Amino acid sequence: MRKKSTTAALNFNTKWSYSPAPESTDHVQIKEKYDLFINGKFVKPSGGKYFDTINPATEKKVSSIALASSADVDKAVKAARNAYKQVWKDMPASERGKYLYRIARIIQEKARELAVIETLDGGKSIRESRDIDIPLAAAHFFYYAGWADKLEFAFPGRKAQSIGVCGQIIPWNFPLLMAAWKIAPALAAGNTVVLKPAETTSLTALKLAEIIQEAGLPAGVVNIITGAGPTGAALVQHPDVNKIAFTGSTDIGRLIQKSLAGTDKKYTLELGGKAANIIFEDAAIDQAVEGIVNGIFFNQGHVCCAGSRLFVQEGVAKEVIKKLKDRISTLIVGDPMDKNTDIGAINSKEQLNKIKSLVKIGINEGGECWQADCEVPSKGFWFRPTLFTNVAQSSKIVQEEIFGPVLTIQTFRTVEEAIEKANNTPYGLSGGVWSDKGAKVFKVSSKIKAGVIWANTYNKFDPTSPFGGFKESGVGREGGLHGLSPYVKFN
Ligand code: NDP
């Protein structure tokens, strides 16, 4: 039996209100139109087509983005191949490192501008782009810059060599950060790159192209081609690409894996997740409540490692759910450019519709749905923080990735039951364990089949730490030394 808490109950009902604190956009330069970045220059797309990128918080157009055809993909791969053969492959490793350091420093210098653009283009709160996305993107470049001239120590006794041209495809949830995760280790290991950002969030990758120009990186070492699925597919299928690095949905990951079968291309796939966040009775409940909120509502829940399945030990379930509802009721949903905002806009109308349809399915399946009654703006794409109780292991919303601010809550009695339920998913990317007992944390975390487990915390990222999944969450690791190895080969 859990002892009654001696700490005072959390009281959020203080009726504090916040004055608006909008981030300024005066220092931001966004061009009306962006071309493709190929061979060190911005060039027009061969088909002459452009598409709009909009601000999901206002539905207003932000800029026009070039649509790369397969002829453009071919041009970018050729530029990357030439740069690989003629300059990058044989450049002294310490020189390669200097370019990466330079890119990292320029990202830091332009951090404010990059944060604002990330928020305008993708809908995430300015606080998160300012404090998480952009600093972590710079940190990845700094970290891998350090490895460039130490490859022989990274893989002792083996001679690591570059692979060649890497095709890299990234999603819309962490646009600049995902670009950094992909580009930094590839370049450090001596490869060249063709990167395709997601259709709805190309802007910070194109800003990165400007930074790359400013850093004086030799032409063709990094090429950035914008477009939708067919552009990505053309990159995957290009015969002169040696490695594919993909982050996105499990469905597209499967398609890519099929199309690579029988080729000698290397690949890493960073796919979906449906993480269990497990709260034991002996956990520090107030901290756990913060961890649950951070686990599922960070970045509007558009996070592959989001703690989207909450498991609470029966004895504290009532208390946790009550405190959770109290806390969620204080979250500010709205203008992502306001520094007070906790939850920004849903990235696209398409994603909003997907969230809505899964929530409807959850209700039809008998789930009990609770939503914060916060105000949301009339224009733009919004979804209130949502909890589901009375759901079963077989419920669609417990099994499928929603990729939005929706949490399912279930209870358990024993450690074994928690482990069994946590592992009952096709995914295996991440998880969280909250307990006062180190031995219990260790036992549970070692029995959950997931690439990353956080103990008494959630959603902590560091460039030195490997990240990646098991089962349908993908293959390969990014970050740390593990993230360097998919970009090298050994004789
Ligand atoms: P996708 O997997 O569709 O897209 C990821 C990237 O792949 C984008 O750049 C996309 O381009 C590109 N792409 C699309 N089709 C192909 C193809 N046939 N060949 C090569 N590249 C392709 O994810 P979405 O962005 O549409 O999101 C859908 C779902 O994916 C989400 O609801 C979520 O469940 C999951 N997801 C998981 C992520 C993770 O980090 N694990 C990240 C993002 C999404 P474009 O966007 O231009 O179509």
Coordinates of C-alpha atoms and ligand atoms in Angstrom, one line a residue:
M1 CA 0.0 0.0 0.0
R2 CA 1.4 3.3 -1.0
K3 CA 1.9 5.8 1.9
K4 CA -0.2 9.0 1.6
S5 CA 1.9 11.7 0.0
T6 CA 3.2 14.3 2.5
T7 CA 3.7 16.9 -0.1
A8 CA 1.1 19.5 -0.8
A9 CA -1.3 18.9 -3.7
L10 CA -0.4 20.7 -6.9
N11 CA -2.5 23.7 -7.3
F12 CA -2.6 25.2 -10.8
N13 CA -5.8 27.0 -10.3
T14 CA -4.1 30.4 -9.5
K15 CA -5.8 32.2 -12.4
W16 CA -2.5 33.6 -13.6
S17 CA -2.6 34.9 -17.1
Y18 CA 0.3 35.7 -19.3
S19 CA 0.7 38.8 -21.4
P20 CA 1.4 37.9 -25.1
A21 CA 5.2 37.6 -25.7
P22 CA 5.5 37.3 -29.5
E23 CA 8.9 36.5 -30.9
S24 CA 9.9 39.2 -33.5
T25 CA 10.4 38.3 -37.2
D26 CA 12.3 41.5 -38.1
H27 CA 15.6 39.7 -38.2
V28 CA 14.4 36.9 -40.5
Q29 CA 15.0 36.7 -44.2
I30 CA 12.7 34.4 -46.2
K31 CA 12.9 34.6 -50.0
E32 CA 9.7 34.6 -52.0
K33 CA 11.0 31.6 -53.9
Y34 CA 13.6 28.9 -53.3
D35 CA 15.4 27.0 -56.0
L36 CA 17.2 23.6 -55.7
F37 CA 20.7 23.6 -54.1
I38 CA 22.8 21.6 -56.5
N39 CA 26.6 21.7 -56.9
G40 CA 27.0 24.7 -54.6
K41 CA 24.5 26.9 -56.3
F42 CA 20.7 27.5 -56.2
V43 CA 19.4 26.4 -59.6
K44 CA 15.9 26.4 -61.1
P45 CA 14.1 23.0 -61.3
S46 CA 14.2 21.5 -64.7
G47 CA 10.4 21.2 -64.9
G48 CA 10.0 24.8 -63.8
K49 CA 7.5 23.8 -61.1
Y50 CA 7.2 25.2 -57.6
F51 CA 4.8 24.4 -54.7
D52 CA 3.7 26.5 -51.7
T53 CA 4.9 26.1 -48.2
I54 CA 2.4 27.5 -45.7
N55 CA 2.4 28.4 -42.0
P56 CA 0.1 25.8 -40.4
A57 CA -0.8 28.3 -37.6
T58 CA -2.3 30.8 -40.1
E59 CA -2.7 28.8 -43.3
K60 CA -0.9 31.7 -45.1
K61 CA 1.8 31.1 -47.7
V62 CA 5.4 31.5 -46.5
S63 CA 7.3 30.9 -49.7
S64 CA 7.5 28.9 -53.0
I65 CA 9.6 25.8 -53.1
A66 CA 11.1 24.2 -56.2
L67 CA 9.8 20.8 -57.2
A68 CA 12.7 18.5 -58.2
S69 CA 12.1 16.0 -61.0
S70 CA 14.0 12.8 -61.5
A71 CA 16.3 14.8 -63.9
D72 CA 17.1 17.2 -61.0
V73 CA 17.8 14.2 -58.7
D74 CA 20.2 12.8 -61.3
K75 CA 21.9 16.2 -61.6
A76 CA 22.3 16.4 -57.8
V77 CA 23.6 12.8 -57.5
K78 CA 26.2 13.5 -60.3
A79 CA 27.3 16.7 -58.5
A80 CA 27.7 14.6 -55.3
R81 CA 29.6 11.9 -57.1
N82 CA 32.0 14.4 -58.7
A83 CA 32.6 16.2 -55.4
Y84 CA 33.2 12.9 -53.7
K85 CA 35.8 11.8 -56.2
Q86 CA 37.5 15.1 -56.8
V87 CA 37.7 16.8 -53.4
W88 CA 36.0 15.3 -50.4
K89 CA 37.1 11.7 -50.3
D90 CA 40.8 12.4 -50.2
M91 CA 40.7 15.7 -48.3
P92 CA 42.7 15.5 -45.1
A93 CA 40.2 14.5 -42.4
S94 CA 41.1 17.4 -40.1
E95 CA 40.2 19.8 -43.0
R96 CA 36.8 18.1 -43.4
G97 CA 36.3 18.6 -39.7
K98 CA 37.0 22.3 -40.0
Y99 CA 34.1 22.7 -42.4
L100 CA 31.8 20.9 -40.0
Y101 CA 32.9 23.2 -37.1
R102 CA 32.3 26.2 -39.3
I103 CA 28.8 25.1 -40.2
A104 CA 28.1 24.4 -36.5
R105 CA 29.2 27.9 -35.6
I106 CA 27.2 29.6 -38.3
I107 CA 24.1 27.7 -37.1
Q108 CA 24.7 29.1 -33.6
E109 CA 25.2 32.6 -35.0
K110 CA 21.9 32.4 -36.9
A111 CA 20.1 30.4 -34.2
R112 CA 17.4 33.0 -33.7
E113 CA 16.5 33.3 -37.4
L114 CA 16.5 29.5 -37.8
A115 CA 14.2 29.1 -34.8
V116 CA 11.7 31.6 -36.1
I117 CA 11.7 30.0 -39.6
E118 CA 11.3 26.5 -38.1
T119 CA 8.3 27.7 -36.2
L120 CA 6.7 29.6 -39.1
D121 CA 7.1 26.8 -41.5
G122 CA 6.3 23.8 -39.2
G123 CA 4.0 25.1 -36.4
K124 CA 6.1 24.1 -33.4
S125 CA 6.3 26.4 -30.5
I126 CA 9.1 29.0 -30.7
R127 CA 10.3 27.9 -27.2
E128 CA 11.0 24.4 -28.5
S129 CA 12.6 25.4 -31.8
R130 CA 14.7 28.0 -29.9
D131 CA 15.7 25.7 -27.0
I132 CA 15.8 22.3 -28.5
D133 CA 15.8 22.0 -32.3
I134 CA 18.4 24.6 -33.2
P135 CA 20.9 24.1 -30.4
L136 CA 20.8 20.3 -30.9
A137 CA 21.3 20.7 -34.7
A138 CA 24.5 22.8 -33.9
A139 CA 25.5 20.2 -31.3
H140 CA 25.3 17.4 -33.9
F141 CA 27.6 19.3 -36.3
F142 CA 30.1 20.0 -33.4
Y143 CA 30.0 16.4 -32.2
Y144 CA 30.7 14.8 -35.6
A145 CA 33.2 17.5 -36.5
G146 CA 35.2 16.0 -33.7
W147 CA 35.1 12.5 -35.2
A148 CA 36.3 13.5 -38.7
D149 CA 40.0 13.1 -37.9
K150 CA 39.6 10.3 -35.4
L151 CA 38.0 7.6 -37.4
E152 CA 40.9 5.2 -36.8
F153 CA 40.2 5.6 -33.0
A154 CA 36.5 5.2 -33.6
F155 CA 37.0 1.7 -35.0
P156 CA 40.2 0.5 -33.5
G157 CA 42.2 -2.1 -35.6
R158 CA 39.9 -1.5 -38.6
K159 CA 40.4 0.9 -41.4
A160 CA 37.2 2.8 -41.9
Q161 CA 36.6 4.2 -45.3
S162 CA 33.9 6.4 -46.7
I163 CA 31.1 4.8 -48.7
G164 CA 30.4 7.4 -51.5
V165 CA 27.2 9.3 -52.2
C166 CA 24.4 9.2 -49.5
G167 CA 20.8 9.8 -50.3
Q168 CA 19.0 11.2 -47.3
I169 CA 15.3 11.7 -46.8
I170 CA 13.9 13.4 -43.8
P171 CA 10.4 14.1 -42.2
W172 CA 8.6 17.2 -41.1
N173 CA 8.7 16.9 -37.4
F174 CA 12.3 18.1 -36.7
P175 CA 13.3 19.5 -40.0
L176 CA 16.7 21.2 -39.3
L177 CA 17.6 18.7 -36.6
M178 CA 17.0 15.7 -38.8
A179 CA 19.1 17.4 -41.6
A180 CA 21.9 17.7 -39.0
W181 CA 21.5 14.1 -37.9
K182 CA 21.9 13.0 -41.4
I183 CA 24.5 15.4 -42.9
A184 CA 27.0 15.7 -40.1
P185 CA 28.0 12.0 -39.7
A186 CA 28.0 11.5 -43.5
L187 CA 30.4 14.3 -44.1
A188 CA 32.6 13.5 -41.1
A189 CA 33.1 10.0 -42.6
G190 CA 34.1 11.5 -46.0
N191 CA 30.9 11.0 -47.9
T192 CA 28.9 13.4 -50.0
V193 CA 25.2 14.0 -49.7
V194 CA 21.9 14.5 -51.5
L195 CA 19.2 15.4 -49.0
K196 CA 15.5 15.7 -49.5
P197 CA 13.5 17.5 -46.8
A198 CA 9.7 16.9 -46.3
E199 CA 7.4 18.8 -48.6
T200 CA 5.8 20.8 -45.7
T201 CA 9.0 21.9 -44.0
S202 CA 11.8 22.6 -46.6
L203 CA 12.7 26.1 -45.4
T204 CA 15.3 25.4 -42.7
A205 CA 17.1 22.9 -44.9
L206 CA 17.3 25.6 -47.6
K207 CA 18.6 28.0 -45.0
L208 CA 21.2 25.4 -44.2
A209 CA 22.1 25.4 -47.9
E210 CA 22.9 29.1 -47.5
I211 CA 24.9 28.4 -44.4
I212 CA 26.8 25.7 -46.3
Q213 CA 27.6 28.3 -49.0
E214 CA 28.7 30.7 -46.4
A215 CA 31.0 28.1 -44.8
G216 CA 32.7 27.6 -48.2
L217 CA 32.0 23.9 -48.4
P218 CA 33.3 22.6 -51.7
A219 CA 30.5 22.6 -54.4
G220 CA 28.5 19.3 -54.6
V221 CA 29.5 18.0 -51.2
V222 CA 25.9 18.7 -49.9
N223 CA 23.0 19.0 -52.4
I224 CA 19.5 19.8 -51.2
I225 CA 16.6 18.9 -53.5
T226 CA 13.0 19.7 -52.5
G227 CA 9.8 18.0 -53.5
A228 CA 7.3 15.3 -52.4
G229 CA 7.3 11.5 -52.4
P230 CA 8.2 11.0 -56.0
T231 CA 11.4 13.1 -55.6
G232 CA 12.3 10.9 -52.6
A233 CA 11.6 7.7 -54.6
A234 CA 13.8 8.9 -57.5
L235 CA 16.6 9.4 -55.0
V236 CA 16.2 6.0 -53.5
Q237 CA 16.1 4.3 -56.9
H238 CA 19.1 6.2 -58.3
P239 CA 21.7 3.7 -59.3
D240 CA 24.7 5.8 -58.3
V241 CA 23.7 6.3 -54.7
N242 CA 25.6 4.1 -52.2
K243 CA 23.6 4.6 -49.1
I244 CA 20.0 5.6 -48.2
A245 CA 19.2 7.1 -44.8
F246 CA 15.5 7.6 -44.2
T247 CA 13.4 8.9 -41.4
G248 CA 9.6 8.8 -41.7
S249 CA 6.7 6.5 -41.5
T250 CA 6.9 2.7 -41.3
D251 CA 4.8 2.3 -44.5
I252 CA 7.3 4.3 -46.6
G253 CA 10.2 2.7 -44.8
R254 CA 8.8 -0.7 -46.0
L255 CA 8.5 0.6 -49.6
I256 CA 12.1 1.8 -49.5
Q257 CA 13.4 -1.5 -48.1
K258 CA 11.6 -3.4 -50.9
S259 CA 13.0 -1.2 -53.6
L260 CA 16.5 -1.6 -52.2
A261 CA 16.3 -5.4 -52.0
G262 CA 18.8 -7.0 -54.4
T263 CA 21.0 -3.8 -54.6
D264 CA 24.2 -3.4 -52.7
K265 CA 23.1 0.0 -51.3
K266 CA 23.5 0.3 -47.5
Y267 CA 20.5 1.7 -45.6
T268 CA 19.3 2.9 -42.3
L269 CA 15.6 3.4 -41.6
E270 CA 14.3 5.4 -38.6
L271 CA 10.6 4.7 -38.5
G272 CA 7.6 5.1 -36.3
G273 CA 7.0 4.3 -32.6
K274 CA 4.4 3.8 -29.9
A275 CA 6.3 4.1 -26.7
A276 CA 5.2 2.9 -23.3
N277 CA 5.7 5.3 -20.5
I278 CA 5.4 3.3 -17.3
I279 CA 4.6 4.9 -13.9
F280 CA 5.2 2.7 -10.8
E281 CA 3.5 3.4 -7.5
D282 CA 6.9 4.3 -5.9
A283 CA 7.6 7.0 -8.5
A284 CA 7.8 10.6 -7.6
I285 CA 4.3 11.3 -8.9
D286 CA 4.6 15.1 -9.5
Q287 CA 7.8 14.6 -11.5
A288 CA 6.2 11.7 -13.4
V289 CA 3.2 13.9 -14.3
E290 CA 5.6 16.4 -15.9
G291 CA 7.4 13.6 -17.7
I292 CA 4.1 12.3 -19.1
V293 CA 3.2 15.8 -20.3
N294 CA 6.6 16.2 -21.9
G295 CA 6.5 12.7 -23.3
I296 CA 3.3 13.1 -25.3
F297 CA 2.8 16.8 -25.8
F298 CA 6.3 17.9 -26.8
N299 CA 6.2 19.1 -30.4
Q300 CA 2.4 18.5 -30.6
G301 CA 3.1 14.8 -30.2
H302 CA 4.7 14.7 -33.7
V303 CA 7.6 12.7 -32.2
C304 CA 8.5 9.2 -33.2
C305 CA 9.6 8.4 -29.7
A306 CA 6.6 10.1 -28.0
G307 CA 5.4 8.4 -24.8
S308 CA 2.0 7.8 -26.4
R309 CA 1.0 4.8 -24.3
L310 CA 0.8 5.5 -20.6
F311 CA 0.8 2.6 -18.2
V312 CA 0.1 3.5 -14.5
Q313 CA 0.3 1.1 -11.6
E314 CA -3.3 0.6 -10.3
G315 CA -2.7 2.0 -6.8
V316 CA -1.8 5.5 -8.1
A317 CA -3.9 5.6 -11.3
K318 CA -6.6 7.8 -9.9
E319 CA -4.1 10.3 -8.5
V320 CA -2.0 10.4 -11.6
I321 CA -4.9 10.9 -13.9
K322 CA -6.3 13.6 -11.8
K323 CA -3.0 15.5 -11.6
L324 CA -2.5 14.9 -15.3
K325 CA -5.8 16.5 -16.2
D326 CA -5.1 19.4 -13.8
R327 CA -1.7 20.0 -15.4
I328 CA -2.9 19.6 -19.0
S329 CA -5.6 22.2 -18.3
T330 CA -2.9 24.7 -17.8
L331 CA -1.1 24.1 -21.1
I332 CA -1.3 27.0 -23.5
V333 CA -2.3 25.9 -27.0
G334 CA -2.0 28.5 -29.8
D335 CA 0.2 30.9 -31.6
P336 CA 3.5 29.1 -31.9
M337 CA 5.4 32.4 -32.2
D338 CA 4.3 33.4 -28.6
K339 CA 7.0 32.4 -26.1
N340 CA 4.3 31.4 -23.6
T341 CA 2.9 28.8 -25.9
D342 CA 3.3 25.1 -24.9
I343 CA 1.6 23.4 -27.8
G344 CA 1.7 24.9 -31.3
A345 CA -0.1 24.0 -34.5
I346 CA -0.4 20.6 -36.1
N347 CA 2.0 20.5 -39.0
S348 CA -0.5 20.1 -41.9
K349 CA -4.2 19.7 -42.6
E350 CA -3.5 16.1 -43.7
Q351 CA -1.9 15.2 -40.3
L352 CA -4.8 17.0 -38.5
N353 CA -7.3 14.8 -40.4
K354 CA -5.3 11.7 -39.6
I355 CA -5.3 12.6 -35.8
K356 CA -9.1 13.4 -35.9
S357 CA -9.9 10.1 -37.7
L358 CA -8.0 8.0 -35.2
V359 CA -9.6 9.8 -32.3
K360 CA -13.0 9.1 -33.8
I361 CA -12.1 5.4 -34.1
G362 CA -11.0 5.5 -30.4
I363 CA -14.3 6.8 -29.4
N364 CA -16.2 4.4 -31.5
E365 CA -14.2 1.5 -30.0
G366 CA -15.5 2.5 -26.6
G367 CA -12.6 4.6 -25.3
E368 CA -13.4 7.4 -22.9
C369 CA -12.1 10.6 -24.4
W370 CA -11.1 13.7 -22.3
Q371 CA -9.9 16.9 -23.8
A372 CA -8.5 20.1 -22.4
D373 CA -11.1 22.8 -22.8
C374 CA -8.5 25.4 -23.9
E375 CA -9.2 28.0 -26.5
V376 CA -7.7 27.5 -29.9
P377 CA -7.4 30.0 -32.8
S378 CA -10.1 29.9 -35.5
K379 CA -7.6 29.8 -38.4
G380 CA -4.9 27.2 -38.7
F381 CA -4.6 23.5 -37.7
W382 CA -5.1 22.7 -34.0
F383 CA -5.8 19.8 -31.8
R384 CA -6.4 20.0 -28.1
P385 CA -4.4 17.8 -25.7
T386 CA -6.4 14.6 -25.5
L387 CA -6.5 11.6 -23.1
F388 CA -8.1 8.2 -23.6
T389 CA -9.0 5.9 -20.7
N390 CA -11.0 2.6 -20.9
V391 CA -8.9 1.3 -23.9
A392 CA -7.8 -2.2 -24.5
Q393 CA -4.4 -3.5 -25.7
S394 CA -6.2 -4.4 -29.0
S395 CA -7.7 -0.9 -29.5
K396 CA -6.5 0.7 -32.7
I397 CA -5.4 3.9 -30.9
V398 CA -3.3 1.8 -28.6
Q399 CA -1.6 -0.1 -31.4
E400 CA -1.3 2.6 -34.1
E401 CA 1.0 5.6 -34.1
I402 CA -1.2 8.8 -34.0
F403 CA 1.6 11.3 -34.2
G404 CA -0.4 13.9 -32.4
P405 CA -1.2 15.2 -28.9
V406 CA -3.2 12.1 -27.9
L407 CA -2.4 9.8 -25.0
T408 CA -3.9 6.4 -24.1
I409 CA -3.9 5.4 -20.5
Q410 CA -4.0 1.9 -19.1
T411 CA -3.3 0.4 -15.7
F412 CA -1.2 -2.6 -14.5
R413 CA -0.7 -4.4 -11.2
T414 CA 2.7 -6.2 -11.4
V415 CA 6.1 -5.5 -12.9
E416 CA 5.6 -8.5 -15.2
E417 CA 2.3 -7.2 -16.5
A418 CA 3.8 -3.8 -17.2
I419 CA 6.6 -5.4 -19.2
E420 CA 4.2 -7.7 -21.1
K421 CA 1.9 -4.8 -22.0
A422 CA 4.7 -2.4 -23.0
N423 CA 6.1 -5.0 -25.4
N424 CA 2.8 -5.8 -27.0
T425 CA 3.4 -3.5 -30.0
P426 CA 4.8 -3.9 -33.4
Y427 CA 7.2 -1.0 -32.6
G428 CA 10.3 -0.8 -30.5
L429 CA 11.8 2.7 -30.6
S430 CA 11.6 4.1 -27.0
G431 CA 10.1 4.0 -23.6
G432 CA 10.0 5.5 -20.1
V433 CA 10.2 4.0 -16.6
W434 CA 9.3 6.0 -13.5
S435 CA 10.2 4.5 -10.1
D436 CA 12.1 5.3 -7.0
K437 CA 13.9 1.9 -7.1
G438 CA 17.0 1.7 -9.3
A439 CA 16.8 -2.1 -9.4
K440 CA 13.2 -2.0 -10.7
V441 CA 14.1 0.6 -13.3
F442 CA 17.0 -1.5 -14.4
K443 CA 15.0 -4.7 -14.6
V444 CA 12.1 -3.2 -16.5
S445 CA 14.3 -1.1 -18.9
S446 CA 16.4 -4.2 -19.8
K447 CA 13.2 -6.2 -20.6
I448 CA 11.5 -3.7 -22.8
K449 CA 12.4 -4.2 -26.5
A450 CA 13.2 -0.6 -27.5
G451 CA 16.2 1.3 -28.6
V452 CA 16.0 4.1 -26.0
I453 CA 14.6 3.9 -22.5
W454 CA 14.5 7.0 -20.3
A455 CA 14.5 6.5 -16.5
N456 CA 12.6 9.1 -14.4
T457 CA 12.8 11.5 -17.4
Y458 CA 11.6 11.6 -21.0
N459 CA 12.6 13.0 -24.4
K460 CA 16.2 13.8 -23.5
F461 CA 18.5 13.9 -26.6
D462 CA 22.2 14.3 -27.0
P463 CA 24.4 13.9 -30.1
T464 CA 26.7 11.5 -28.2
S465 CA 23.9 9.0 -27.6
P466 CA 22.7 6.5 -30.2
F467 CA 19.1 6.6 -31.2
G468 CA 17.1 4.0 -33.2
G469 CA 14.6 1.2 -33.0
F470 CA 13.9 -2.5 -33.1
K471 CA 11.0 -4.3 -34.8
E472 CA 8.9 -2.0 -37.1
S473 CA 10.7 1.0 -35.7
G474 CA 13.5 0.5 -38.2
V475 CA 17.1 -0.6 -38.6
G476 CA 20.4 1.2 -37.7
R477 CA 21.3 3.9 -35.3
E478 CA 21.9 7.6 -35.5
G479 CA 23.8 9.7 -33.0
G480 CA 27.0 8.8 -31.2
L481 CA 29.6 6.4 -32.4
H482 CA 26.9 4.0 -33.5
G483 CA 25.6 6.7 -35.9
L484 CA 29.0 7.0 -37.5
S485 CA 29.3 3.3 -38.5
P486 CA 26.5 3.3 -41.1
Y487 CA 28.5 5.9 -43.0
V488 CA 31.7 3.8 -43.3
K489 CA 32.8 0.6 -44.8
F490 CA 35.8 -1.7 -43.9
N491 CA 38.1 -3.5 -46.3
Ligands
NDP1 P1 6.5 9.8 -44.8 O1 7.1 8.6 -44.4 O2 5.4 9.8 -45.9 O3 7.6 10.9 -45.3 C1 8.9 11.0 -44.8 C2 9.8 11.5 -45.9 O4 9.8 10.6 -47.0 C3 9.3 12.8 -46.5 O5 10.4 13.6 -46.9 C4 8.5 12.3 -47.7 O6 8.3 13.3 -48.7 C5 9.3 11.2 -48.2 N1 8.6 10.2 -49.0 C6 7.3 10.0 -49.2 N2 7.1 9.0 -50.0 C7 8.3 8.5 -50.4 C8 8.7 7.4 -51.3 N3 7.8 6.6 -51.9 N4 10.0 7.2 -51.4 C9 10.9 8.0 -50.8 N5 10.6 9.0 -50.0 C10 9.3 9.3 -49.8 O7 5.9 10.5 -43.5 P2 4.9 11.7 -43.5 O8 5.8 12.8 -43.4 O9 3.9 11.7 -44.5 O10 4.1 11.3 -42.1 C11 3.2 10.3 -42.1 C12 3.4 9.5 -40.8 O11 4.7 9.1 -40.7 C13 3.1 10.3 -39.6 O12 1.8 10.3 -39.2 C14 3.9 9.5 -38.6 O13 3.2 8.4 -38.2 C15 5.1 9.0 -39.4 N6 6.3 9.7 -39.2 C16 7.3 9.2 -38.4 C17 8.4 9.9 -38.2 C18 9.5 9.4 -37.4 O14 10.4 10.2 -37.0 N7 9.6 8.2 -37.2 C19 8.6 11.2 -38.8 C20 7.5 11.7 -39.6 C21 6.4 10.9 -39.8 P3 7.1 14.3 -48.5 O15 6.9 14.7 -47.1 O16 7.5 15.5 -49.3 O17 5.9 13.6 -49.1

